[in-house]
């Protein structure tokens, strides 16, 4: 069964500090991992996906198959990064996205 | 390209009633998925439709049902509403051969 775990419900950091949002997954095959973000009063939107290996808004995430993790990182947090972040996994074939319960990031000025 | 749209945006119902929510996907997208979002449980998958056929189903009771029309628009129905059904219901559409989901703004359902 597919499972995504985000151990932190809430993460508070000061502006300019590094940020790491943790995501661990459970899946027997080769997954596709995503990070979605939901800013206040906005719809859920894709932030990045592991296959693109991009840096979006200064965020990066590396898939670590050995540790089954896909942590989201940013070296210097900005106030506009405050939002709800969801890690999601898609398995092979036409399987639905499975989401973690989300981590609320609060960046304090 | 217009994004995913959902109607209505807000609904208030009482226990025992039924409700129908509507979703229009991005033009060209044939896959539509529905999720229930609550503060305690996050996003939980309800079901997915592709070309008018239910392709995947989550672990929700039979009171939750859906359908998809030939123009890819989808509806979700919840019968015999319970207080616990109060949630934000999100619809997402996806292109063929892609796992990326594009989300609508959601329908906020409140059951009194």
Short mmCIF file of C-alpha atoms in Angstrom, two decimals:
data_model
loop_
_atom_site.label_atom_id
_atom_site.label_comp_id
_atom_site.label_asym_id
_atom_site.label_seq_id
_atom_site.Cartn_x
_atom_site.Cartn_y
_atom_site.Cartn_z
CA UNK A 1 0.00 0.00 0.00
CA UNK A 2 1.10 3.54 -0.68
CA UNK A 3 1.58 5.83 2.29
CA UNK A 4 3.02 9.31 2.76
CA UNK A 5 4.05 10.61 6.17
CA UNK A 6 4.71 14.22 7.05
CA UNK A 7 5.75 14.10 10.69
CA UNK A 8 5.36 17.81 11.44
CA UNK A 9 1.95 19.44 11.53
CA UNK A 10 3.43 22.86 12.10
CA UNK A 11 6.88 24.25 11.45
CA UNK A 12 7.82 27.76 12.51
CA UNK A 13 11.07 29.36 11.37
CA UNK A 14 12.47 32.87 11.34
CA UNK A 15 12.88 34.78 8.11
CA UNK A 16 16.26 34.03 6.59
CA UNK A 17 16.62 30.70 8.39
CA UNK A 18 16.88 27.39 6.52
CA UNK A 19 13.75 25.32 6.09
CA UNK A 20 13.33 21.57 5.80
CA UNK A 21 9.89 19.99 5.49
CA UNK A 22 10.08 16.26 5.98
CA UNK A 23 8.33 13.66 3.87
CA UNK A 24 8.70 9.90 4.09
CA UNK A 25 6.91 7.42 1.92
CA UNK A 26 6.10 3.76 1.73
CA UNK A 27 5.81 2.14 -1.68
CA UNK A 28 7.21 -1.09 -3.03
CA UNK A 29 7.79 0.09 -6.60
CA UNK A 30 9.26 3.21 -8.19
CA UNK A 31 7.18 6.18 -7.10
CA UNK A 32 6.77 9.62 -8.52
CA UNK A 33 6.93 12.22 -5.74
CA UNK A 34 5.45 15.71 -5.64
CA UNK A 35 5.25 18.71 -3.35
CA UNK A 36 2.06 20.75 -3.51
CA UNK A 37 1.55 24.09 -1.77
CA UNK A 38 -1.59 25.90 -0.68
CA UNK A 39 -1.20 29.61 0.12
CA UNK A 40 -3.88 31.37 2.12
CA UNK A 41 -7.10 31.71 0.11
CA UNK A 42 -5.53 30.12 -2.96
CA UNK A 43 -6.00 26.76 -4.56
CA UNK A 44 -3.65 23.85 -4.12
CA UNK A 45 -0.89 24.02 -6.70
CA UNK A 46 2.11 21.98 -7.70
CA UNK A 47 5.39 23.28 -6.31
CA UNK A 48 7.77 20.69 -7.72
CA UNK A 49 8.11 17.07 -8.76
CA UNK A 50 11.14 14.88 -8.34
CA UNK A 51 11.50 13.90 -11.99
CA UNK A 52 11.96 17.51 -13.10
CA UNK A 53 14.78 18.13 -10.61
CA UNK A 54 13.99 21.85 -10.68
CA UNK A 55 14.33 24.54 -8.05
CA UNK A 56 11.07 26.43 -7.69
CA UNK A 57 10.89 29.62 -5.58
CA UNK A 58 14.21 28.57 -4.08
CA UNK A 59 12.86 25.18 -2.95
CA UNK A 60 14.50 21.89 -3.84
CA UNK A 61 13.69 18.29 -3.00
CA UNK A 62 15.75 15.18 -3.58
CA UNK A 63 14.33 11.70 -3.74
CA UNK A 64 16.30 9.39 -1.45
CA UNK A 65 15.20 5.86 -2.26
CA UNK A 66 17.37 4.34 0.45
CA UNK A 67 15.70 6.38 3.17
CA UNK A 68 12.37 6.55 1.29
CA UNK A 69 12.31 10.28 1.79
CA UNK A 70 11.57 13.37 -0.28
CA UNK A 71 12.31 16.29 2.02
CA UNK A 72 11.66 19.85 0.84
CA UNK A 73 14.40 22.36 1.52
CA UNK A 74 15.07 26.05 1.15
CA UNK A 75 18.24 27.75 2.39
CA UNK A 76 16.64 31.08 3.37
CA UNK A 77 12.95 31.25 4.29
CA UNK A 78 10.85 34.23 3.22
CA UNK A 79 7.60 35.46 4.76
CA UNK A 80 5.76 34.66 1.54
CA UNK A 81 6.70 31.00 1.98
CA UNK A 82 4.15 30.72 4.79
CA UNK A 83 1.63 28.17 3.55
CA UNK A 84 0.42 24.60 3.84
CA UNK A 85 2.70 22.09 2.15
CA UNK A 86 1.65 18.62 1.06
CA UNK A 87 3.87 15.79 -0.07
CA UNK A 88 2.24 13.39 -2.53
CA UNK A 89 3.09 10.09 -4.16
CA UNK A 90 1.95 8.50 -7.37
CA UNK A 91 2.63 4.84 -8.03
CA UNK A 92 2.99 3.07 -11.32
CA UNK A 93 0.06 2.77 -13.68
CA UNK A 94 -3.05 4.85 -13.24
CA UNK A 95 -2.99 4.91 -9.46
CA UNK A 96 -4.30 8.01 -7.68
CA UNK A 97 -2.16 10.53 -5.87
CA UNK A 98 -1.74 9.79 -2.18
CA UNK A 99 -1.16 12.83 -0.01
CA UNK A 100 0.44 13.28 3.37
CA UNK A 101 -1.51 15.20 5.99
CA UNK A 102 0.43 18.36 5.33
CA UNK A 103 2.79 20.66 7.20
CA UNK A 104 1.91 24.26 7.90
CA UNK A 105 4.98 26.43 7.49
CA UNK A 106 4.98 29.72 9.33
CA UNK A 107 7.83 32.14 8.61
CA UNK A 108 8.24 34.72 11.34
CA UNK A 109 9.58 38.16 10.49
CA UNK B 1 -6.18 28.13 -20.59
CA UNK B 2 -8.93 28.35 -18.03
CA UNK B 3 -8.29 26.46 -14.81
CA UNK B 4 -10.42 23.88 -13.08
CA UNK B 5 -13.74 25.34 -11.95
CA UNK B 6 -16.05 24.06 -9.25
CA UNK B 7 -19.62 25.02 -8.42
CA UNK B 8 -21.01 25.96 -6.07
CA UNK B 9 -18.22 27.41 -3.95
CA UNK B 10 -20.18 27.18 -0.71
CA UNK B 11 -23.03 24.97 0.44
CA UNK B 12 -24.92 24.63 3.68
CA UNK B 13 -27.07 21.54 4.14
CA UNK B 14 -28.71 19.73 7.01
CA UNK B 15 -28.23 16.14 8.10
CA UNK B 16 -30.04 13.64 5.94
CA UNK B 17 -30.11 15.80 2.84
CA UNK B 18 -28.20 15.06 -0.32
CA UNK B 19 -25.89 17.31 -2.32
CA UNK B 20 -24.39 17.44 -5.81
CA UNK B 21 -21.12 19.18 -6.56
CA UNK B 22 -19.88 20.00 -10.03
CA UNK B 23 -16.42 20.21 -11.57
CA UNK B 24 -15.26 21.40 -14.99
CA UNK B 25 -11.73 20.26 -15.83
CA UNK B 26 -9.12 22.07 -17.85
CA UNK B 27 -9.92 21.84 -21.54
CA UNK B 28 -8.42 18.67 -22.98
CA UNK B 29 -8.07 16.90 -19.64
CA UNK B 30 -9.96 13.64 -19.50
CA UNK B 31 -9.12 12.63 -15.94
CA UNK B 32 -11.03 14.11 -13.01
CA UNK B 33 -10.32 13.22 -9.38
CA UNK B 34 -12.18 14.19 -6.23
CA UNK B 35 -10.68 14.69 -2.78
CA UNK B 36 -12.07 15.51 0.64
CA UNK B 37 -9.96 17.97 2.62
CA UNK B 38 -10.36 18.34 6.38
CA UNK B 39 -8.04 19.85 9.00
CA UNK B 40 -7.59 16.54 10.77
CA UNK B 41 -7.20 14.15 7.85
CA UNK B 42 -5.71 16.34 5.13
CA UNK B 43 -6.57 15.30 1.59
CA UNK B 44 -8.30 12.00 1.17
CA UNK B 45 -8.94 10.52 -2.24
CA UNK B 46 -12.57 9.85 -3.13
CA UNK B 47 -12.53 8.66 -6.72
CA UNK B 48 -11.17 9.28 -10.19
CA UNK B 49 -12.94 9.27 -13.52
CA UNK B 50 -11.39 8.91 -16.94
CA UNK B 51 -13.39 8.99 -20.16
CA UNK B 52 -16.68 8.57 -18.26
CA UNK B 53 -15.46 5.49 -16.36
CA UNK B 54 -14.52 5.28 -12.71
CA UNK B 55 -10.86 4.32 -12.77
CA UNK B 56 -10.01 4.43 -9.07
CA UNK B 57 -11.97 4.56 -5.84
CA UNK B 58 -10.95 5.51 -2.32
CA UNK B 59 -12.22 4.17 0.99
CA UNK B 60 -15.41 6.12 1.36
CA UNK B 61 -18.90 4.73 1.99
CA UNK B 62 -21.36 4.20 -0.82
CA UNK B 63 -23.12 7.45 0.08
CA UNK B 64 -20.39 9.12 -1.95
CA UNK B 65 -20.77 8.66 -5.68
CA UNK B 66 -19.75 10.40 -8.84
CA UNK B 67 -19.99 10.42 -12.57
CA UNK B 68 -18.34 11.96 -15.58
CA UNK B 69 -19.97 13.22 -18.72
CA UNK B 70 -18.80 13.00 -22.32
CA UNK B 71 -17.41 16.55 -22.13
CA UNK B 72 -15.26 15.43 -19.14
CA UNK B 73 -17.26 17.50 -16.66
CA UNK B 74 -17.82 15.59 -13.44
CA UNK B 75 -20.33 15.60 -10.63
CA UNK B 76 -20.04 14.22 -7.14
CA UNK B 77 -23.06 13.28 -5.06
CA UNK B 78 -23.31 12.70 -1.34
CA UNK B 79 -26.54 11.24 -0.02
CA UNK B 80 -27.85 11.14 3.54
CA UNK B 81 -25.45 13.79 4.71
CA UNK B 82 -23.78 13.45 8.11
CA UNK B 83 -22.13 16.11 10.24
CA UNK B 84 -18.75 14.52 9.52
CA UNK B 85 -19.16 15.21 5.80
CA UNK B 86 -18.45 18.88 6.43
CA UNK B 87 -15.28 19.53 4.49
CA UNK B 88 -13.70 21.21 1.50
CA UNK B 89 -14.24 19.06 -1.57
CA UNK B 90 -11.55 19.46 -4.17
CA UNK B 91 -11.64 18.45 -7.78
CA UNK B 92 -8.50 17.98 -9.83
CA UNK B 93 -7.96 17.29 -13.49
CA UNK B 94 -5.03 15.74 -15.25
CA UNK B 95 -3.74 15.26 -18.75
CA UNK B 96 -3.33 11.83 -20.23
CA UNK B 97 0.07 10.22 -19.51
CA UNK B 98 0.79 12.67 -16.69
CA UNK B 99 0.45 12.21 -12.94
CA UNK B 100 0.33 15.95 -12.28
CA UNK B 101 -2.99 17.14 -10.90
CA UNK B 102 -4.45 20.64 -11.38
CA UNK B 103 -6.81 21.60 -8.60
CA UNK B 104 -9.95 23.65 -8.50
CA UNK B 105 -10.77 26.13 -5.72
CA UNK B 106 -13.01 23.64 -3.93
CA UNK B 107 -16.56 23.55 -2.65
CA UNK B 108 -16.93 24.22 1.05
CA UNK B 109 -19.73 21.98 2.37
CA UNK B 110 -21.15 22.60 5.81
CA UNK B 111 -23.60 20.09 7.25
CA UNK B 112 -25.70 21.33 10.17
#
